[in-house]
Short mmCIF file of C-alpha atoms in Angstrom, two decimals:
data_model
loop_
_atom_site.label_atom_id
_atom_site.label_comp_id
_atom_site.label_asym_id
_atom_site.label_seq_id
_atom_site.Cartn_x
_atom_site.Cartn_y
_atom_site.Cartn_z
CA MET A 1 3.16 7.75 2.05
CA ILE A 2 5.06 4.54 1.48
CA ALA A 3 5.77 2.12 4.19
CA THR A 4 8.92 2.09 6.02
CA ILE A 5 10.77 -1.58 5.44
CA GLU A 6 13.40 -2.40 7.94
CA LYS A 7 15.57 -5.30 8.40
CA ALA A 8 14.87 -6.89 11.43
CA ALA A 9 16.26 -9.97 13.82
CA ASN A 10 14.19 -12.51 12.00
CA GLY A 11 13.31 -10.93 8.63
CA TYR A 12 12.04 -7.37 7.81
CA THR A 13 8.91 -5.25 9.04
CA ALA A 14 7.15 -3.00 7.01
CA ARG A 15 5.40 -0.05 9.03
CA PHE A 16 2.31 1.60 7.42
CA GLU A 17 0.90 4.76 9.09
CA ARG A 18 -2.65 6.80 8.32
CA GLN A 19 -4.03 9.38 10.11
CA LEU A 20 -7.84 9.25 10.35
CA GLN A 21 -10.51 12.11 11.22
CA GLN A 22 -12.69 9.13 12.89
CA SER A 23 -12.16 7.83 16.48
CA PRO A 24 -10.70 4.48 16.95
CA GLU A 25 -14.01 2.96 17.88
CA GLU A 26 -15.28 4.09 14.35
CA VAL A 27 -12.21 2.63 12.69
CA TRP A 28 -12.18 -0.60 14.84
CA VAL A 29 -15.30 -1.45 12.93
CA TRP A 30 -13.39 -1.19 9.34
CA LEU A 31 -10.97 -3.97 10.82
CA THR A 32 -13.35 -6.34 12.54
CA ASP A 33 -17.00 -5.95 11.01
CA ASN A 34 -17.37 -8.56 7.99
CA ASP A 35 -19.53 -6.17 6.19
CA LYS A 36 -16.81 -3.26 6.40
CA LEU A 37 -14.06 -5.61 5.72
CA ALA A 38 -15.73 -6.85 2.52
CA LEU A 39 -15.40 -3.13 1.23
CA TRP A 40 -11.77 -3.03 1.46
CA PHE A 41 -10.57 -6.64 1.23
CA ASP A 42 -13.28 -8.73 -0.17
CA GLU A 43 -11.16 -12.20 0.68
CA LEU A 44 -10.70 -11.53 4.33
CA ARG A 45 -13.11 -12.34 7.07
CA ALA A 46 -13.31 -11.97 10.82
CA GLY A 47 -13.85 -15.25 12.53
CA GLU A 48 -13.22 -15.58 16.22
CA LEU A 49 -11.91 -12.20 17.50
CA ARG A 50 -9.84 -13.08 20.58
CA GLU A 51 -6.45 -13.87 21.20
CA GLY A 52 -6.45 -17.62 19.97
CA GLY A 53 -9.16 -16.75 17.86
CA TYR A 54 -8.88 -16.29 14.04
CA MET A 55 -9.55 -14.35 10.54
CA SER A 56 -10.33 -16.18 7.39
CA PHE A 57 -9.02 -15.68 4.20
CA HIS A 58 -11.06 -17.10 1.10
CA MET A 59 -8.57 -18.82 -1.35
CA GLY A 60 -11.40 -19.26 -3.91
CA GLU A 61 -13.93 -22.01 -4.55
CA ASP A 62 -14.75 -23.32 -1.05
CA ILE A 63 -11.47 -22.87 0.46
CA PHE A 64 -10.99 -20.80 3.46
CA GLU A 65 -7.57 -20.33 5.29
CA ARG A 66 -7.84 -19.91 9.07
CA LEU A 67 -5.14 -17.17 10.28
CA ALA A 68 -4.50 -17.10 13.82
CA ILE A 69 -5.20 -14.36 16.07
CA THR A 70 -2.18 -13.78 17.69
CA ASP A 71 -2.79 -10.33 19.82
CA PHE A 72 -6.36 -8.81 20.23
CA LYS A 73 -7.22 -6.35 22.35
CA THR A 74 -10.56 -4.60 21.41
CA LEU A 75 -10.58 -1.41 19.85
CA SER A 76 -6.54 -1.14 20.14
CA VAL A 77 -4.84 -4.06 18.44
CA LEU A 78 -5.63 -6.96 16.02
CA GLU A 79 -2.49 -9.24 15.09
CA PHE A 80 -2.74 -12.37 12.92
CA SER A 81 -0.71 -14.90 10.86
CA TRP A 82 -0.28 -14.30 7.28
CA TRP A 83 1.27 -17.47 6.52
CA GLN A 84 4.68 -17.39 7.55
CA ASP A 85 4.44 -13.62 8.53
CA SER A 86 2.13 -11.57 10.79
CA VAL A 87 0.14 -8.68 10.07
CA ARG A 88 -0.60 -6.21 13.00
CA PHE A 89 -2.93 -3.44 13.45
CA GLU A 90 -2.68 -0.78 15.99
CA LEU A 91 -5.46 1.84 16.60
CA SER A 92 -4.21 4.98 18.95
CA GLU A 93 -6.40 8.04 20.01
CA GLN A 94 -5.06 11.31 18.60
CA ALA A 95 -6.28 14.77 19.12
CA ASN A 96 -8.41 15.00 15.65
CA GLY A 97 -9.29 11.37 15.52
CA CYS A 98 -6.76 8.40 15.49
CA GLN A 99 -3.73 6.94 13.93
CA LEU A 100 -4.02 3.57 12.34
CA VAL A 101 -0.73 1.59 11.92
CA LEU A 102 -0.03 -1.64 10.18
CA ILE A 103 2.90 -3.43 10.88
CA GLU A 104 3.89 -6.55 8.64
CA LYS A 105 6.66 -8.91 9.82
CA ILE A 106 8.08 -10.58 6.78
CA HIS A 107 10.02 -13.61 7.38
CA ALA A 108 11.68 -13.55 3.83
CA ILE A 109 11.52 -11.21 1.20
CA THR A 110 10.08 -12.71 -2.18
CA ASP A 111 9.08 -11.70 -5.49
CA HIS A 112 5.66 -11.44 -4.27
CA THR A 113 6.52 -9.16 -1.24
CA PRO A 114 6.22 -5.70 -3.14
CA MET A 115 2.49 -7.20 -4.42
CA ASP A 116 1.66 -7.75 -0.73
CA LEU A 117 2.89 -4.39 0.18
CA ALA A 118 1.19 -2.38 -2.47
CA GLY A 119 -1.73 -4.23 -1.75
CA TRP A 120 -1.66 -3.28 2.10
CA HIS A 121 -0.99 0.15 1.07
CA VAL A 122 -3.96 0.33 -1.16
CA CYS A 123 -6.26 -1.35 1.47
CA LEU A 124 -5.48 1.28 4.05
CA ASP A 125 -6.03 4.04 1.42
CA VAL A 126 -9.52 2.40 0.63
CA ILE A 127 -10.25 2.28 4.65
CA VAL A 128 -9.40 5.98 5.08
CA THR A 129 -11.61 7.15 1.82
CA LEU A 130 -14.55 5.03 2.88
CA ALA A 131 -14.26 6.23 6.53
CA GLU A 132 -14.37 9.59 5.07
CA GLY A 133 -18.02 8.49 3.56
CA ARG A 134 -16.07 8.90 -0.23
CA ASP A 135 -15.71 6.24 -3.02
CA PHE A 136 -12.33 5.34 -3.74
CA GLY A 137 -13.28 3.99 -7.30
CA PRO A 138 -10.94 1.52 -9.33
CA ARG A 139 -7.96 0.11 -7.49
CA GLN A 140 -5.92 -1.25 -9.95
CA GLU A 141 -4.30 1.68 -11.26
CA GLN A 142 -3.27 2.85 -7.35
CA TRP A 143 -1.84 -0.65 -6.89
CA LYS A 144 0.37 -0.53 -9.97
CA LYS A 145 1.64 2.52 -9.21
CA TRP A 146 2.67 1.46 -5.59
CA TYR A 147 3.64 -1.92 -6.92
CA GLU A 148 6.39 -0.09 -8.67
CA GLU A 149 7.46 2.08 -5.64
CA TYR A 150 7.36 -1.14 -3.39
CA ILE A 151 9.72 -2.71 -5.77
CA LYS A 152 12.41 0.14 -5.14
CA ALA A 153 11.69 -0.04 -1.69
CA VAL A 154 12.21 -3.72 -1.04
CA GLU A 155 15.39 -3.66 -2.84
CA LYS A 156 16.72 -0.59 -0.81
CA ALA A 157 15.78 -2.66 2.10
CA LYS A 158 17.73 -5.79 1.45
#
């Protein structure tokens, strides 16, 4: 399901939701363990996992960007800066597993916004698939499909 994109006081918010059959403890590892992170977002790594800590983004070569962690509650909330924007993961226990919510706070919509949103969409689908013990396969075709959808969704939200 496509993210909900809404105008907010200081820009926009995009909200993605996924239902997983695993517990919050099992899903939390996909967000915070570097071996698991590498499987769904190769450039992103956990640095210091605490409020005031950081996530690390590999920009290529030997360049790493520190992304400040602005909210952190073990097993339930991980929020960090995404340059001018922010990304927030929330986990909540459900009857048959947990709900994973990703909220991106977007300062300003740019030509790159649909690309990012399609990327997050596919990343979340990869987490769900891998957590279920299945192989996701090539991501590029999925990304292209969702990119087209997010172009439309972003235009509609403006």
